[in-house]
Structures are given as C-alpha cells and as structure tokens.
XYZ file of C-alpha atoms in Angstrom:
599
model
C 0.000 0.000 0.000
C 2.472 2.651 0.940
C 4.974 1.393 -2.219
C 1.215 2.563 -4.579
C 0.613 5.360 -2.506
C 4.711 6.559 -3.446
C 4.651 5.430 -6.255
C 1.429 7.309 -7.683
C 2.837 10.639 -6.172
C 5.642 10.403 -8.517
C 3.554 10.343 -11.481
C 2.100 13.208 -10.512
C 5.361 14.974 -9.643
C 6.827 14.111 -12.973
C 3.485 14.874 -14.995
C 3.894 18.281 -13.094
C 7.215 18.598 -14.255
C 6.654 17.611 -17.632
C 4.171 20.651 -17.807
C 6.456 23.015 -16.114
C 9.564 21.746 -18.284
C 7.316 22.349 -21.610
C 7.103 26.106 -20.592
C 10.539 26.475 -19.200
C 12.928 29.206 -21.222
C 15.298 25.728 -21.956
C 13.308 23.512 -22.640
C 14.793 20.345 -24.414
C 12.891 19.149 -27.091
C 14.356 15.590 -26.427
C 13.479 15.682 -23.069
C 10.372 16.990 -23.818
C 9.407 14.180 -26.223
C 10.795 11.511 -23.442
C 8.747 12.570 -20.635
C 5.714 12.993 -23.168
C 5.910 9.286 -24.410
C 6.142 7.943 -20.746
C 3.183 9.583 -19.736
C 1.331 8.252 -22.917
C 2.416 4.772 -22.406
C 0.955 5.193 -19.039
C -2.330 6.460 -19.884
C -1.734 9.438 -18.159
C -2.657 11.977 -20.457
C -4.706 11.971 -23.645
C -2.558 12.240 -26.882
C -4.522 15.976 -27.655
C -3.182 16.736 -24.034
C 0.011 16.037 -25.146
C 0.069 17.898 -28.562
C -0.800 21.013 -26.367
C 2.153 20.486 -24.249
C 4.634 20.301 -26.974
C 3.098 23.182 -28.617
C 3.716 25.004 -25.367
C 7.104 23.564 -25.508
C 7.817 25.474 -29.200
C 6.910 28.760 -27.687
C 9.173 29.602 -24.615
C 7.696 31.439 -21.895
C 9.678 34.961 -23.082
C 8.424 34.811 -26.388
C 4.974 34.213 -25.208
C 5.230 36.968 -22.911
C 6.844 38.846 -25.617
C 4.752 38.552 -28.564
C 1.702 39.832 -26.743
C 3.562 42.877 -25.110
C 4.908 43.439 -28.616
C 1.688 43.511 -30.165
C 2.127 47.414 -31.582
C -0.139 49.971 -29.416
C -0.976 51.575 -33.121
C -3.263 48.522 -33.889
C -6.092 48.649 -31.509
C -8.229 45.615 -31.617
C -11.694 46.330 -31.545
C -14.337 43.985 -30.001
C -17.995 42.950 -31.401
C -20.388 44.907 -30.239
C -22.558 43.981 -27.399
C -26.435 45.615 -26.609
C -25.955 45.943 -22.572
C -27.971 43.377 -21.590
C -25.520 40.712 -23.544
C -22.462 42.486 -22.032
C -24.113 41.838 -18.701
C -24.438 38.160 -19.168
C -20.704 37.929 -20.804
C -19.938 39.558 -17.358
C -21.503 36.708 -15.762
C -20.175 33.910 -17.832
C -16.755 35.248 -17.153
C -17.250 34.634 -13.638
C -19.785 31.488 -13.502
C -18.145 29.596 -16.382
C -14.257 30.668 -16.406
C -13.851 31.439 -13.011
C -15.887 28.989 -11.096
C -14.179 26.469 -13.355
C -10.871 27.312 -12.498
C -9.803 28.941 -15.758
C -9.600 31.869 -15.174
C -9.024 34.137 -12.507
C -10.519 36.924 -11.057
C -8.158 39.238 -11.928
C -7.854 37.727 -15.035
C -11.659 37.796 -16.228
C -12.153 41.323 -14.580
C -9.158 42.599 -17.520
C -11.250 40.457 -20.684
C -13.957 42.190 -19.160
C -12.746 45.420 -19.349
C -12.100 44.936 -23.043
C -15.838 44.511 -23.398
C -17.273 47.208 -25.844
C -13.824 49.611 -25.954
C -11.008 49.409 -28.432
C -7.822 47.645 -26.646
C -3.977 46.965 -27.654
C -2.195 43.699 -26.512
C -0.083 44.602 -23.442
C -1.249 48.067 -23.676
C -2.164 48.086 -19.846
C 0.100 45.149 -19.275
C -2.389 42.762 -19.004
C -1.140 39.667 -20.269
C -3.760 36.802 -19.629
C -2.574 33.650 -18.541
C 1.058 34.001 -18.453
C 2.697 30.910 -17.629
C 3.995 32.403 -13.694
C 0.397 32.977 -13.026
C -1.264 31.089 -10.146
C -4.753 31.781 -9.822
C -7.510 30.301 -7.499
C -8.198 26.687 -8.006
C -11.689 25.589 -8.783
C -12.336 21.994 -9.609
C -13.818 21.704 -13.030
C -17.165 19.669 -13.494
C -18.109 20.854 -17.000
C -17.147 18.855 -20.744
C -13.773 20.159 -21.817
C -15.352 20.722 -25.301
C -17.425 22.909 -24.257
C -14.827 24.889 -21.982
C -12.699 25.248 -25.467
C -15.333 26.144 -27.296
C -15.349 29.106 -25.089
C -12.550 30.175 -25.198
C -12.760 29.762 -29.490
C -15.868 32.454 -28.541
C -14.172 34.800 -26.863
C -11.472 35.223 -29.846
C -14.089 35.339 -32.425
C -15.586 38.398 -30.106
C -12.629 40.362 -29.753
C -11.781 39.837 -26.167
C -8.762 37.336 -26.610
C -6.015 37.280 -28.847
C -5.186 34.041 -30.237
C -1.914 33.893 -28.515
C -3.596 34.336 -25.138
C -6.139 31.531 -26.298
C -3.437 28.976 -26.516
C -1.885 29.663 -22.926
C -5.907 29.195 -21.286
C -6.087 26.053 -22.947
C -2.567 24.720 -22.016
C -3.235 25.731 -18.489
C -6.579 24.015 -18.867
C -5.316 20.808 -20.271
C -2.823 20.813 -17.393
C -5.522 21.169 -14.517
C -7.462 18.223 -16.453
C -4.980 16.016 -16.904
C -3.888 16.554 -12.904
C -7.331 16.157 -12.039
C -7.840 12.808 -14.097
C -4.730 11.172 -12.365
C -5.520 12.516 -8.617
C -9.435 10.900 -9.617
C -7.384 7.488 -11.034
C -5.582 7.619 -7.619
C -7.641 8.492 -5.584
C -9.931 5.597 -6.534
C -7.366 3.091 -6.585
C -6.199 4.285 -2.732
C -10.138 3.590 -1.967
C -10.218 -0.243 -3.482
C -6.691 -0.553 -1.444
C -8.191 0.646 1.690
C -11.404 -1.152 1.435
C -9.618 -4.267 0.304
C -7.515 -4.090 3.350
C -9.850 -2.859 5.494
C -12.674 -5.923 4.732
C -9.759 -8.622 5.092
C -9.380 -7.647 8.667
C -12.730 -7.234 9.484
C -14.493 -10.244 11.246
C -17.238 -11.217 8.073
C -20.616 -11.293 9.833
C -22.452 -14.249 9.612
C -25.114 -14.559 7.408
C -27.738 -15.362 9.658
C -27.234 -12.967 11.715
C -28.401 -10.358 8.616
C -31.469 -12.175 9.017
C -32.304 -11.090 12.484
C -33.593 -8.152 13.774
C -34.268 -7.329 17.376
C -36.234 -4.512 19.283
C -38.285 -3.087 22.363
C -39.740 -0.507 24.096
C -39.857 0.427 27.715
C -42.835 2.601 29.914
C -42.414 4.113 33.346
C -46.063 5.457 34.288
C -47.195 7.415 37.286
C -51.064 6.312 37.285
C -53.691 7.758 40.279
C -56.377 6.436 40.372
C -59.788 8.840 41.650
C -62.846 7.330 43.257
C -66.015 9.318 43.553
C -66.037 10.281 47.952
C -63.749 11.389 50.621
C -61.934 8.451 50.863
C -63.087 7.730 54.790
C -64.930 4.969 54.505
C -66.767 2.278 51.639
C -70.134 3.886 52.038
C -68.831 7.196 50.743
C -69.879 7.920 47.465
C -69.575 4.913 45.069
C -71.562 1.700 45.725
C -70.378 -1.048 47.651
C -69.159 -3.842 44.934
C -67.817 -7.459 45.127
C -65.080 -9.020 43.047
C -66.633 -10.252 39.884
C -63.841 -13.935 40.067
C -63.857 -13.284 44.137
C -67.700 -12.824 45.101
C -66.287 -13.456 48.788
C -63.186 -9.902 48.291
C -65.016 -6.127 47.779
C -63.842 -4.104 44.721
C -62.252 -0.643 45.891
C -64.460 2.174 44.812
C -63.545 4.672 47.356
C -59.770 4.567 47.964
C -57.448 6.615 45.987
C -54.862 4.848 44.680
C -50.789 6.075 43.284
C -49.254 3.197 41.512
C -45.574 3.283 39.958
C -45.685 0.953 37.431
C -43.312 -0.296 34.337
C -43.297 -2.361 30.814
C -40.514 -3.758 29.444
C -41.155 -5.567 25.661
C -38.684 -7.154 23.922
C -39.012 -8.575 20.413
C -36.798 -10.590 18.408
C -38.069 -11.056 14.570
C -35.876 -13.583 11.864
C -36.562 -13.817 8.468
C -36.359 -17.999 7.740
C -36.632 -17.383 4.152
C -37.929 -15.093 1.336
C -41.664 -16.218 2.495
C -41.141 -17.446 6.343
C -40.821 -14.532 8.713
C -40.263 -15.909 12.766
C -41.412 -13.682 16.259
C -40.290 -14.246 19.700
C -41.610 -11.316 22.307
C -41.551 -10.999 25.874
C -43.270 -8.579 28.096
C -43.720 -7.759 31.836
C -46.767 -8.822 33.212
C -48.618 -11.940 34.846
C -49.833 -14.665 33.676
C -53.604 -14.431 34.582
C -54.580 -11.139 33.505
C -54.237 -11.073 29.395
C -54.891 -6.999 28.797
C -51.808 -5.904 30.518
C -48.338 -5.963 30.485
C -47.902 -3.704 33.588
C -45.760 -4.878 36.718
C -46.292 -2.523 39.501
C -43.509 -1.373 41.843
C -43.506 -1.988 45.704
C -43.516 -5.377 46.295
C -40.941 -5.924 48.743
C -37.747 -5.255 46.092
C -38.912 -8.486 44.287
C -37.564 -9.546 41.209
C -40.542 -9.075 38.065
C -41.486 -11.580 35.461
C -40.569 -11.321 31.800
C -43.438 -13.515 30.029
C -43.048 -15.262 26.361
C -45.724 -12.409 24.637
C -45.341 -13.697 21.244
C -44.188 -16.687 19.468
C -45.276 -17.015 16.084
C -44.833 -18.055 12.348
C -45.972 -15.413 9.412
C -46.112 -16.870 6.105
C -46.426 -14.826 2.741
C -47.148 -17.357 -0.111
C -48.214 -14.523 -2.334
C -47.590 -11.036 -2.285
C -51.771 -10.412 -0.497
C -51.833 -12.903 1.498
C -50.061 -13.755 4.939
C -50.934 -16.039 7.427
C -49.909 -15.949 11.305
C -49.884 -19.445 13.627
C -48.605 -19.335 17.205
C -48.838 -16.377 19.301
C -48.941 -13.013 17.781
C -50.281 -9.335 17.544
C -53.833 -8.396 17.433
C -54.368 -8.696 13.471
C -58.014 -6.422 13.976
C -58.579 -2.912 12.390
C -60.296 -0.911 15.166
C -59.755 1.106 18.320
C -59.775 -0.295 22.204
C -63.774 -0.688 22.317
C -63.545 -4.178 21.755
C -59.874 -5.282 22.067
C -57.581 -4.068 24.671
C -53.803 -2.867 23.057
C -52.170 -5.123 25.060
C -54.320 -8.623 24.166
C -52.279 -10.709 21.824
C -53.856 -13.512 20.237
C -53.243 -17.615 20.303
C -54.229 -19.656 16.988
C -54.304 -18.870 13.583
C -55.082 -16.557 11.321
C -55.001 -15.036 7.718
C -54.841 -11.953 5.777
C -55.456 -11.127 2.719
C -55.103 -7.739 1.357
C -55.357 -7.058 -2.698
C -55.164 -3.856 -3.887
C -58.426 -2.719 -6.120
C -57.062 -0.014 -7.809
C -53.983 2.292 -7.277
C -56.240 4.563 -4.543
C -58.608 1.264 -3.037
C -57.323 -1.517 -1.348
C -59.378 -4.287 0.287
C -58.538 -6.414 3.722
C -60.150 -9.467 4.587
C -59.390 -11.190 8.128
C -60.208 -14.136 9.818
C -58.848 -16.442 12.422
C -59.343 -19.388 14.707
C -58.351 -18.768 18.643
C -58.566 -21.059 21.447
C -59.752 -19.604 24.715
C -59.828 -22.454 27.178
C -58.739 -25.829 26.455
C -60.823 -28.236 29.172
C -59.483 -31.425 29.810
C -62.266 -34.229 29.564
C -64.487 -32.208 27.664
C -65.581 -31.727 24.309
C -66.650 -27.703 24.967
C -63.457 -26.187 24.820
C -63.847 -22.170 24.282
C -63.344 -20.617 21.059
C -63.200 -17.573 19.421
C -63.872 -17.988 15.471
C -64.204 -14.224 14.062
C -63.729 -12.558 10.693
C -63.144 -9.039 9.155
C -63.888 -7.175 5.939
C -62.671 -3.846 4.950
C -61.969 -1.201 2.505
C -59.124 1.553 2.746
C -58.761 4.634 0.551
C -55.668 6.390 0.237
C -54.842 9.635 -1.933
C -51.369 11.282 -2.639
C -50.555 11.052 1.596
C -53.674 14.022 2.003
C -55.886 11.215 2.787
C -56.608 8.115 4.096
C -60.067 6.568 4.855
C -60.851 2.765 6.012
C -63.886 1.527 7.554
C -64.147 -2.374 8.492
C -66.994 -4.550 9.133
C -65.972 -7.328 11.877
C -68.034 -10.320 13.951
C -66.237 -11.535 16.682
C -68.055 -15.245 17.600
C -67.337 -16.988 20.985
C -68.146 -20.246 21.292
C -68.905 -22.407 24.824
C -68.156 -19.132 27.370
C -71.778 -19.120 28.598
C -72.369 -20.593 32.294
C -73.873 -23.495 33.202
C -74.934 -24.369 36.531
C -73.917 -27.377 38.417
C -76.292 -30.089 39.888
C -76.728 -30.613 43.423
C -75.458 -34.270 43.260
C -72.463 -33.067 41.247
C -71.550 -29.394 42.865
C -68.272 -28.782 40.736
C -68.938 -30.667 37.567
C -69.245 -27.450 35.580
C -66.973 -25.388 37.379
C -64.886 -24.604 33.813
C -67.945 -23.206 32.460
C -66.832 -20.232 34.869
C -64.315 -17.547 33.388
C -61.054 -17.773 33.933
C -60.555 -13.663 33.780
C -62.825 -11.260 34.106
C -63.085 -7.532 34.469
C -66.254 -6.188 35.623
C -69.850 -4.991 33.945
C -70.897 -8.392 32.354
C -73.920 -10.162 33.327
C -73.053 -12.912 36.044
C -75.126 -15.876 37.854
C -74.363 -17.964 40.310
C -73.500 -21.635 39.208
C -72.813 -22.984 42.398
C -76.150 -24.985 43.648
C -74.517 -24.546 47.716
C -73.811 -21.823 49.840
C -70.456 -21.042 48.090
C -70.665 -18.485 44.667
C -69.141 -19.296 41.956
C -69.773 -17.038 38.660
C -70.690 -17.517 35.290
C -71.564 -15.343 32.161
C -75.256 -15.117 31.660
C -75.026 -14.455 27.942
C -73.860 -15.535 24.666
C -71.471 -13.028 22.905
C -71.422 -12.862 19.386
C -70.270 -9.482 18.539
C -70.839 -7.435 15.500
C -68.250 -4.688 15.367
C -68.238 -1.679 12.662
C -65.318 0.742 12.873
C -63.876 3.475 10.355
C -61.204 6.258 10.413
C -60.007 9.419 8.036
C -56.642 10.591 8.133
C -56.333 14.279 6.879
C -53.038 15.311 5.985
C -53.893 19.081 4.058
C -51.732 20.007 6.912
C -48.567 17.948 6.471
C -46.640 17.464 8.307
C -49.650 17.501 11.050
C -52.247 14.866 10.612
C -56.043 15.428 11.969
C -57.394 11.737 12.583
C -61.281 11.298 13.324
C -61.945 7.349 14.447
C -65.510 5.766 15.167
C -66.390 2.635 16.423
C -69.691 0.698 16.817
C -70.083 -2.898 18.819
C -73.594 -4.692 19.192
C -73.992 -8.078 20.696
C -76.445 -9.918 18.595
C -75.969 -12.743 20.333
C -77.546 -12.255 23.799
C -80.922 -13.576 24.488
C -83.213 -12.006 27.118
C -85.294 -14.471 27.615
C -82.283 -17.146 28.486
C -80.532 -14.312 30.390
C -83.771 -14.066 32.774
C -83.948 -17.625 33.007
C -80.204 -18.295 34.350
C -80.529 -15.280 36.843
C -83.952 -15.439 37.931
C -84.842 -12.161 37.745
C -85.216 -9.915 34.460
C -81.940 -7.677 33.160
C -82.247 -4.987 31.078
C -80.908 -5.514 28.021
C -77.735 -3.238 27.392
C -75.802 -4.817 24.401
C -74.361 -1.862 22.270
C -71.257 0.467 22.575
C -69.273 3.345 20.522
C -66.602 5.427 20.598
C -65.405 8.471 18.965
C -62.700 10.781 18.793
C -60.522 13.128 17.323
C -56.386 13.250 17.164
C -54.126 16.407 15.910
C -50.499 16.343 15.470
C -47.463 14.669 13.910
C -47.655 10.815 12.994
C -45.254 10.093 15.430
C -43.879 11.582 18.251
C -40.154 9.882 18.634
C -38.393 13.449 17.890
C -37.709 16.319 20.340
C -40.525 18.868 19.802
C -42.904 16.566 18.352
C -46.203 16.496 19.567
C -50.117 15.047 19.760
C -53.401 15.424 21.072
C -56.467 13.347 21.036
C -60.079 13.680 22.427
C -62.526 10.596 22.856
C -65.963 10.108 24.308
C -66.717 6.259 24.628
C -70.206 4.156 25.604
C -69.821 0.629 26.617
C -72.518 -0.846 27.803
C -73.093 -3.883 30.262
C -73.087 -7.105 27.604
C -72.096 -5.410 24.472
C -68.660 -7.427 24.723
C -66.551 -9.575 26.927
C -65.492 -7.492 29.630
C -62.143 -9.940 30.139
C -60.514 -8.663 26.576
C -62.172 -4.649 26.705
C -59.454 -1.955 27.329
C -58.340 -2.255 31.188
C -57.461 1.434 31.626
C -61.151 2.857 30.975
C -63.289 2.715 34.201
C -60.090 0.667 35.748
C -61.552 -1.950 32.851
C -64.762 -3.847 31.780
C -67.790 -2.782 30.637
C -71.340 -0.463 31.742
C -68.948 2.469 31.602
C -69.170 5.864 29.822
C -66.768 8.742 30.323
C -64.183 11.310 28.249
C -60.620 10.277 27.802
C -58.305 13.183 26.783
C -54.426 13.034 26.457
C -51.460 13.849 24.547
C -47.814 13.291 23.444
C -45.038 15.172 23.576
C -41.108 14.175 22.010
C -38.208 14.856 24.081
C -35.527 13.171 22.283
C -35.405 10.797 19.552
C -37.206 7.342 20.162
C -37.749 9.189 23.831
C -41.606 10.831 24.561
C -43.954 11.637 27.261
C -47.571 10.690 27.261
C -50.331 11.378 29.408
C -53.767 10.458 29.370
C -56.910 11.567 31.942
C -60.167 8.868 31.911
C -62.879 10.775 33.737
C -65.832 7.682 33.655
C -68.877 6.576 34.932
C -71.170 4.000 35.579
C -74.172 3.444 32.429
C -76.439 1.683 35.049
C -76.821 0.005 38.797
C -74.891 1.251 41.951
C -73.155 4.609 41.702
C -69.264 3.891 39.976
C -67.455 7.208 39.247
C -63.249 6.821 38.671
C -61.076 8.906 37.123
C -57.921 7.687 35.977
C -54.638 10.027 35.544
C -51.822 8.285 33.631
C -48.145 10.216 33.185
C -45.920 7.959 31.317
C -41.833 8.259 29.967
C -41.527 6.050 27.207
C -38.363 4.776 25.491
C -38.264 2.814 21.779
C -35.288 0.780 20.465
C-alpha cells in the first residue's frame, strides 16, 4: 500500500514537471518528447493533451510573454459589439463559467472584461492573460472540456482574446485536467486498497445474523387512580361492589390509589426465508390477567417476570396474502372498544389484502383462537371471528378505512352445576374477568361461583379518516360501533332469575391532531374521545383495562397527549374521567403520566 501510494505521487510529480519543463525558457525538445511518451504509455494523459504540451514547448515562456507585449499599441483591436444586456451576461459567464471552473481568474476575467465594448492593444495596460507564472484560485472543473474550449474559441471570435492568449488558457486548462484525471485514477485506486484491506481484517458477519432483527420498548407510568367520595370509609360515594372472580373480596371504589408501574417488551423477529418470517416477544406482566403488560412497583424489592408475549410463524405465499400461527399481535382494524392494546392472540389466522385499484385496497381477516382448552371435555372455548374492509388512500392528504368485523365466541356461557355433582361445571366459569358483564351464580350450595349469563357474538363496525392538508400535522377522526347480537333475554332471565335490562351496544369516537409520530424532540399530539360501553355489548375480560379501571357499563371522556423529548424518547399522558351506564353509583377517574423509550 504505501509502495502505490509513493509510487502514484511520482507520477504526478513528474506529470507536473513535464508541464512546467514544456514552458521552461530551456526547454529540451528531447526531453520533452521523453517525458511525453512515458506519460502516454501510461495512460496518463490523452494524446490531444500532449500535442498542447509540446506546442507550449515550441513557444518559450519569453516569447509568449513577448509577442503579446509586442503587439504594436498603433493597432487597436476592436471587439464585437454587445447591446448591454448581452455584455451583462458575458460579465456573468466570465465569472460562472471561467472562473468557477478554475480557468480563469478573477483578476484575469475582470481585464477580458474590461475589453468589453472599448477598443484595446495587446499589453497596452500590461495585461497579459494567462502568463505561464500565473497562479490563480483553483476551482475543480465539473463541466465537458469541449465545451470549456469552445469558449474560449468564442471569446477570440468576439474580440476579447487574442489568439496567442487563447493557446496559454487552454494549455493551463489541459494541465488542470490532466492533474485532475490522475488525482481521480488515484484516488480511486487508494479507496479499493483501503477497502480491500480494510474488509480482510474485518471479522465477516455471519449470514444469519443479517437475518435477524431485534427490538423493544420500555414505559415508566405514574397512574392515580380517583374514586367518587372522601376516601373515609366504603359507604362514601360509590356503591359497595364485590369481586366479579372473588364474590367473597369487595372491589375498591372509594380509595385513591398512586401506583408506579413499568413495561418492558422485547421482540426478536428472523426472516427464515424469502416467504417465512419468525417472532419471539416478551413482556412484563402476569400470567392471569391477558390486557396488561404492567408490573407494579412496591412489592418488597422483588424480582418481576418477563413472560413469552409472542411466538409465532408469518407466512407470505403470495404477495396479499399472509398467514400468522402461534402467538402473535392483534391482526383487527379498530380502536380499544372491543380489544384491549395489550391482548395478543393464540391460533391462527389469515390476511389477505389485494389492492383494487392504485387509490382502493381491500382487507379481509379471519382467524381461529382457542380460549380455554378443558381437559375431559368436548366444549373447549373458542373464538372464530372474521373481518372485511376497505381503505382509501390519496397522494398522503388522505386516508379513509372503515371495516366490518363479527367476533363469535363459542362455549363461554355458564352453566350451573347439579346438586349431586356441585363442581362438575366449574370450567364453564371464566377464567378472567373484568367487571360490567352479566353474572349468575352456578354454584347450587352456599359457596358463589360465577358464570356469564349471555352468549357473545359481537358485530363490530369501525372506520377512520386521516387528513393530511396540513402535512406534516395529521387530523385523525376514528368511530367505532359494537352490538352483541348474540344475547338472548329471555335465556338471560332464566339463568338469573330475575329480568336484566338488556344493554348490548357500545361506541366510541374521537378526534387526534399532530405529527404521525412523536419519537423526535418537539414533536407532539393530542387526542379527544368520548366512549359508551354498555353492560353485555362485549366480553369485559378482553375490553381496554385502563377505561373505568376496565370492563364494561362504563361511559366517560378520555383526553391526552404526546409530547417528544428526544429521539425514540416521549412523554404521554392520558386523563379517563368515567362513569357507571347503570346500577350502583361507579365514578373513577384515571390520571396516567408515562416516559416512554423505543429501540
């Protein structure tokens, strides 16, 4: 390397000298025509490059110098004339063209300028143009070298050069090119010697690693949590309720609460082949409570579990259609009405997503979940659901989808055990719940045991437009619509023995402004939502847990907003002011401050 790195810097030393030595006062032509052949049988320089030097070499630098200052002051050349407007752009092409491409300099184009519409003698104001002492400015040249002489020709033809001066510009320019060209030629070859050098010490990585990508986020929240009364005593305010899965433990409805709580997701992604894509995820959380991944702080110093969140295989056959089996990210267009952002789903599941036309795109979804596998029994609980939809998207301005879902679970209603058997259909009870569903009692003793009273088969319609007039801000309007078509009043009555009213619908809607994202300093968002959920419109187990501290017969306001701090770094905060739709007084408000990190 350093012998190529030498070596190169005496080819441009003696291509240097070869140019200097062409315009030296003793010039040997042998010597001349020596170093001229070398540097042709090197590629060096071009054989017009080379003509130009030993033309130079025929005219020593006195006579050069000479034969303009010679030039009698009793022949005045006159120039072309020139309307003011075209002097003024001559003006400028001195500069921009001859100048700026290191031709020329300044001093240089200001005296052709000053030759511009006035008669002028050769060395008359000793202004000889590129004598061969002159340094001038350098300027790397970018344009053709045709063109540049060309120029020059102009120039001559206009009056403004004589054809002696000519000659010297383009021997000085065939010089700079012909440096130029072999500092290009070596400094390319120096960069293949580096990198060559460079990559053989380098450990290669291995090729499966490429294939592997890994990432995560982490959320430190402050959450309070508001109960309507004074906080004295559980007759103050809110009703007095019982643990929906504990009928024997009271719900707190009057205590305030301050929680520090964190998430910690971490997702690992390899791509098996061209079509095979492979997830691994954990998560903070527990293992009984599937709509959050929060572990809260204060419990003795303890260590905190990191659960497997996802495991999964995603397979693309085609170019529309992928399908997921394992464990693996909620797959449903829609807000948290029906789905909390935290649920991930086990089973299997397609997409397929053709595109209609280059604005319309269609998305059809459907999947196959287990929700309880019972042993010795053939009514395991299912969830077998499906999704249609239609997106619209136009030059980034906008975006419109709405979506059509049903959402069909399969062996989750109750049934009550016999008195000769008391625990025979014990798995017919939940194994998570929330609160607001309608329960019975499926124990025939003195113990409780609970049960849902319906059948959920849920009918979900849900839409969105993304404006983005405003770019880079975004205003996003969302709307979401849930009925249960499945429940049955008259079956309801009969499990509970007493009649329910029948509250089976819910909504949301809501308004966001701001940037997309919000993983920049300075970057913000803001969102508005009003939602309605009422008592069996869903399961309250998979509903959004934050809302009404989670589950269902809830209305209330949620407003909150983002704010970037540093890149992949934000703050978030969010304030759920809710109530109860029907029975026993339930007011909570719910104040969340959150730092989150992205990797």
């Amino acid at each position: 390397m350093r012998n190529f790195v030498v070596l190169s810097l005496m080819f441009v030393s003696l291509l240097a000298g070869a140019l200097d030595c062409a315009a030296a006062d003793d010039a040997s032509p042998g010597a001349v025509e020596a170093v001229m052949d070398l540097l042709l049988k090197k590629g060096l320089i071009s054989r017009e490059e080379a003509a130009l030097i030993r033309q130079q070499a025929a005219l020593p630098r006195k006579d050069a110098a000479a034969a303009d200052a010679a030039a009698p002051a009793s022949k005045p050349r006159t120039p072309a004339r020139f309307s003011a407007s075209e002097a003024d752009m001559l003006r400028a092409k001195l500069n921009l063209i001859f100048v700026k491409q290191g031709v020329l300099g300044a001093d240089e184009a200001e005296q052709i300028a000053e030759r511009i519409g006035r008669k002028w003698s050769p060395g008359a104001e000793d202004d000889v143009i590129a004598a061969p002492d002159e340094e001038i400015e350098y300027h790397r040249t970018t344009l053709p070298k045709e063109g540049l002489l060309a120029d020059i020709d102009q120039l001559v033809l206009q009056g403004l050069l004589t054809g002696d001066e000519a000659e010297r510009i383009k021997l000085r320019l065939a010089k700079k090119l012909a440096l130029e060209r072999l500092t290009n030629d070596i400094d390319s070859s120096l960069r293949e010697e580096l990198d060559r050098q460079v990559t053989a010490k380098i450990v290669p990585v291995p090729e499966w690693a490429t294939r592997i990508k890994i990432g995560g986020d982490f959320r430190l929240r402050y959450q309070a949590d508001f109960f309507d009364g004074d906080g004295g005593g559980l007759d103050a305010g809110n009703g007095i309720f019982v643990k929906p899965d504990k009928p024997t433990e009271l719900y707190n409805s009057s205590i305030d609460r301050h929680q520090l709580r964190i998430r910690a997701r971490l997702a690992v992604t390899a791509k098996v082949n061209d079509e095979v894509d492979a997830g691994i995820g954990l998560a903070t959380g527990n293992t009984t409570n599937p709509v959050s991944t929060n572990a809260t702080l204060g419990d003795t110093l303890n260590k905190k579990n990191f659960l497997l969140d996802l495991a999964y295989l995603k397979w693309s056959p085609l170019a529309d259609l992928t399908l997921w089996g394992g464990r693996f990210a909620n797959p449903w267009f829609g807000s948290d009405l029906v789905w909390d952002p935290d649920v991930n789903f086990d089973g299997a599941a397609f997409s397929y997503r053709p595109q209609l036309s280059p604005t319309v795109g269609m998305f059809l979804t459907g999947g196959a979940f287990p929700i309880q596998e019972i042993e010795l029994s053939g009514h395991d609980k299912w969830l077998f659901a499906g999704q249609l939809g239609l997106q619209y998207r136009n030059m980034e301005k906008i975006t419109a989808t709405v979506a059509a879902a049903f959402y069909d679970f399969e062996n989750v209603t109750g049934a009550a055990n016999a008195p000769s058997r008391p625990n025979e259909k014990d798995w017919t009870a939940p194994q998570f719940q929330q609160k607001g569903n309608t329960l019975f009692d499926i124990d025939p003793g003195t113990a409780i045991k609970t049960a849902y009273a319906a059948e959920y088969r849920e009918l979900n319609f849900g839409g969105s437009l993304d404006l983005g007039y405003w770019d880079p801000l975004r205003v996003v309007l969302v709307a979401d619509y849930v009925r249960n078509i499945g429940y049955d009043s008259a079956w309801v009555n009969s499990l509970t023995g007493h009649d329910v009213k029948r509250e089976t619908e819910g909504y949301q809607f809501g308004i966001g402004v701001g940037y997309p994202e919000t993983r920049a300093a300075g970057l913000w968002r803001v969102l508005l939502n009003y939602k309605h959920l009422e008592a069996d419109a869903v399961i309250d187990a998979f509903t959004e847990s934050d809302f009404h501290l989670g589950g269902t017969n809830a209305k209330g306001w949620i407003v909150g907003g983002e704010l970037g701090v540093a890149k992949n770094t934000w703050l978030s905060t969010r304030w759920l002011t809710t109530n109860e739709i029907s029975g026993p007084p339930l007011a909570i408000d719910v104040f969340q401050f959150n730092l989150n990190a992205k990797f």
